[in-house]
Amino acid sequence: MKWPQLAALAASALIVQGCSTALFEEQNINEEPEAFFKPVEQEVDPIAPMVLRVVGYGAMEESKNRTSVQRRLMAIRASKMDAYRAMAERVYGTSIQGSTTVKDMVVQNDRFRTYVETYMHGARVVSSDVMPDGSVETVLEMVIDQGFRNCLQTMDSQRFNVDCRAPLSGGERASQFAASQRQRVQSEAAMPEGGFYFIE
């Protein structure tokens, strides 16, 4: 191919490219800036509320100092407390604190304990039944909706988030109690040098 033909091809390619660039720039100038920031019109399907049910158990105390009515009421109360504990474990999980002592590469003792500490709001007792053997079974249920899930996903758990729980009665005393409990839990979790481990 001769040099004049190469020069003609190069010139025509530059002209075509220049025209397309100018046309693209003209289109961009004519378009409104808001066209680049169009909102995405898509509705997210809400998560259906989920109903959690747990069962708590209680036993009647064998005592001659209390009447049968008192023993039955105390067993019902114990079953309710056990149901609340089971609900808290299912919703928030169980904290496990343990320690292991090793001497001369031999485990001397290994112990752990579990505890649940939280505020329960929105749970209701469905039924409390006295069984034929004298024990009591209490059914507790709680509705977990989208708002509750959002609160559980926050960095600060619902037990300390004032936006995610109903205000407690007691005013200043309740807030002081919540602050003291938070300080205690945080101080316990900040002691790795003490040989303790925490599983959330």
Coordinates of C-alpha atoms in Angstrom, one line a residue:
M1 CA 0.0 0.0 0.0
K2 CA 1.4 3.4 -1.0
W3 CA 1.9 6.2 1.4
P4 CA -0.8 8.5 0.0
Q5 CA -3.4 5.7 0.5
L6 CA -2.2 5.2 4.2
A7 CA -2.4 8.9 4.8
A8 CA -5.9 9.0 3.4
L9 CA -7.1 6.1 5.5
A10 CA -5.6 7.7 8.7
A11 CA -7.2 11.0 7.9
S12 CA -10.6 9.4 7.3
A13 CA -10.3 7.4 10.6
L14 CA -9.6 10.6 12.5
I15 CA -12.5 12.4 11.0
V16 CA -14.9 9.6 11.9
Q17 CA -13.7 9.4 15.4
G18 CA -13.9 13.1 15.9
C19 CA -17.5 13.2 14.6
S20 CA -18.6 10.4 16.9
T21 CA -16.9 12.1 19.9
A22 CA -18.5 15.4 19.1
L23 CA -21.9 13.7 18.7
F24 CA -21.5 11.9 22.1
E25 CA -20.5 15.2 23.8
E26 CA -23.5 17.0 22.3
Q27 CA -25.9 14.3 23.6
N28 CA -24.3 14.5 27.1
I29 CA -24.8 18.3 27.0
N30 CA -28.4 18.1 26.0
E31 CA -29.3 15.5 28.8
E32 CA -30.3 16.8 32.2
P33 CA -27.9 16.0 35.1
E34 CA -30.8 14.3 37.0
A35 CA -30.9 11.6 34.2
F36 CA -27.7 10.1 35.7
F37 CA -29.2 9.8 39.1
K38 CA -32.5 8.1 38.5
P39 CA -33.7 6.3 41.6
V40 CA -34.2 2.6 41.5
E41 CA -37.9 2.0 41.7
Q42 CA -38.0 -1.5 43.2
E43 CA -40.0 -2.5 46.2
V44 CA -38.4 -5.0 48.6
D45 CA -40.7 -7.7 49.8
P46 CA -41.2 -7.3 53.5
I47 CA -40.2 -10.3 55.7
A48 CA -43.2 -11.9 57.1
P49 CA -43.5 -11.9 60.9
M50 CA -42.3 -15.0 62.6
V51 CA -43.9 -16.4 65.8
L52 CA -41.5 -18.1 68.2
R53 CA -42.9 -20.4 70.9
V54 CA -41.1 -21.9 73.8
V55 CA -42.2 -24.1 76.7
G56 CA -41.1 -23.6 80.3
Y57 CA -41.3 -26.1 83.1
G58 CA -41.8 -25.9 86.8
A59 CA -42.1 -28.4 89.7
M60 CA -44.1 -28.2 92.9
E61 CA -42.1 -28.0 96.0
E62 CA -42.7 -30.6 98.7
S63 CA -43.1 -28.5 101.8
K64 CA -45.4 -28.7 104.8
N65 CA -45.0 -25.0 105.5
R66 CA -47.0 -24.0 102.4
T67 CA -50.4 -24.9 101.3
S68 CA -51.2 -26.7 98.0
V69 CA -52.4 -23.4 96.5
Q70 CA -49.1 -21.7 97.3
R71 CA -47.1 -24.6 95.9
R72 CA -49.1 -24.6 92.7
L73 CA -48.8 -20.8 92.2
M74 CA -45.0 -21.0 92.8
A75 CA -44.7 -23.8 90.3
I76 CA -46.6 -21.8 87.8
R77 CA -44.3 -18.8 88.5
A78 CA -41.2 -21.0 88.1
S79 CA -42.5 -22.4 84.7
K80 CA -43.0 -18.8 83.5
M81 CA -39.5 -17.8 84.5
D82 CA -38.1 -20.9 82.7
A83 CA -40.1 -20.0 79.6
Y84 CA -38.8 -16.4 79.6
R85 CA -35.2 -17.8 80.0
A86 CA -35.8 -20.2 77.1
M87 CA -37.1 -17.4 74.9
A88 CA -34.2 -15.1 75.7
E89 CA -31.8 -17.9 74.8
R90 CA -33.5 -18.5 71.5
V91 CA -33.7 -14.8 70.5
Y92 CA -30.4 -13.4 71.9
G93 CA -28.3 -16.6 72.3
T94 CA -26.5 -17.8 75.4
S95 CA -23.2 -16.4 76.7
I96 CA -20.7 -19.0 77.9
Q97 CA -17.9 -18.1 80.3
G98 CA -15.3 -20.6 81.0
S99 CA -11.8 -21.2 82.3
T100 CA -9.2 -23.9 81.9
T101 CA -6.1 -24.5 84.1
V102 CA -3.1 -26.3 82.6
K103 CA -0.1 -27.4 84.7
D104 CA 2.9 -29.3 83.3
M105 CA 1.0 -29.7 80.0
V106 CA -1.9 -31.5 81.9
V107 CA -5.3 -30.0 82.3
Q108 CA -6.0 -29.5 86.0
N109 CA -9.6 -28.3 85.8
D110 CA -12.0 -27.1 83.1
R111 CA -15.2 -25.3 84.0
F112 CA -17.7 -23.1 82.3
R113 CA -21.0 -21.4 83.1
T114 CA -23.8 -20.0 81.0
Y115 CA -25.9 -17.0 81.6
V116 CA -28.6 -15.0 79.9
E117 CA -29.1 -11.3 80.6
T118 CA -31.6 -9.2 78.6
Y119 CA -34.9 -7.4 78.7
M120 CA -37.9 -9.2 77.3
H121 CA -40.6 -7.1 75.6
G122 CA -43.5 -8.3 73.6
A123 CA -43.6 -11.9 74.8
R124 CA -47.0 -13.2 76.0
V125 CA -48.0 -16.3 77.9
V126 CA -50.3 -18.5 75.8
S127 CA -51.1 -21.1 78.5
S128 CA -50.0 -22.5 81.9
D129 CA -51.1 -26.1 82.5
V130 CA -50.7 -28.2 85.6
M131 CA -49.8 -31.7 84.5
P132 CA -51.0 -34.9 86.1
D133 CA -47.6 -35.5 87.7
G134 CA -47.7 -32.1 89.4
S135 CA -45.4 -30.2 87.1
V136 CA -46.4 -27.1 85.3
E137 CA -45.9 -26.3 81.6
T138 CA -46.1 -22.7 80.4
V139 CA -46.2 -21.9 76.7
L140 CA -44.7 -18.4 75.8
E141 CA -44.8 -16.8 72.3
M142 CA -43.2 -13.8 70.8
V143 CA -43.6 -12.2 67.4
I144 CA -40.4 -11.3 65.5
D145 CA -41.2 -8.7 62.9
Q146 CA -39.0 -6.7 60.5
G147 CA -38.4 -3.9 63.1
F148 CA -37.3 -6.3 65.7
R149 CA -34.8 -7.9 63.2
N150 CA -33.4 -4.5 62.4
C151 CA -32.8 -3.9 66.1
L152 CA -31.0 -7.2 66.5
Q153 CA -28.7 -6.4 63.5
T154 CA -27.4 -3.2 65.1
M155 CA -24.0 -3.2 66.6
D156 CA -25.4 -2.5 70.1
S157 CA -27.8 -5.2 71.1
Q158 CA -31.4 -4.5 71.8
R159 CA -31.0 -4.8 75.6
F160 CA -29.0 -1.5 75.6
N161 CA -30.5 0.2 72.6
V162 CA -33.2 2.7 73.7
D163 CA -34.6 3.0 70.2
C164 CA -35.4 -0.7 70.1
R165 CA -37.1 -1.4 73.4
A166 CA -40.0 0.0 75.3
P167 CA -39.1 2.4 78.1
L168 CA -38.9 0.7 81.5
S169 CA -40.8 1.9 84.5
G170 CA -38.8 3.3 87.3
G171 CA -37.3 6.3 85.5
E172 CA -33.8 7.2 86.8
R173 CA -33.4 3.9 88.7
A174 CA -34.1 1.8 85.6
S175 CA -31.6 3.8 83.6
Q176 CA -29.0 3.5 86.3
F177 CA -29.6 -0.3 86.5
A178 CA -29.2 -0.6 82.8
A179 CA -25.9 1.4 82.8
S180 CA -24.5 -0.7 85.7
Q181 CA -25.4 -3.9 83.9
R182 CA -23.8 -2.7 80.7
Q183 CA -20.6 -1.7 82.5
R184 CA -20.4 -5.1 84.3
V185 CA -20.8 -7.0 81.0
Q186 CA -18.3 -4.9 79.2
S187 CA -15.7 -5.2 82.0
E188 CA -16.1 -8.9 82.1
A189 CA -15.6 -9.2 78.3
A190 CA -12.5 -7.0 78.5
M191 CA -10.4 -9.4 80.6
P192 CA -8.6 -11.8 78.2
E193 CA -5.5 -11.8 80.4
G194 CA -7.5 -13.4 83.2
G195 CA -7.7 -16.8 81.5
F196 CA -11.4 -16.5 80.5
Y197 CA -13.0 -16.9 77.1
F198 CA -16.3 -15.7 76.0
I199 CA -18.5 -17.1 73.3
E200 CA -21.4 -14.9 72.1

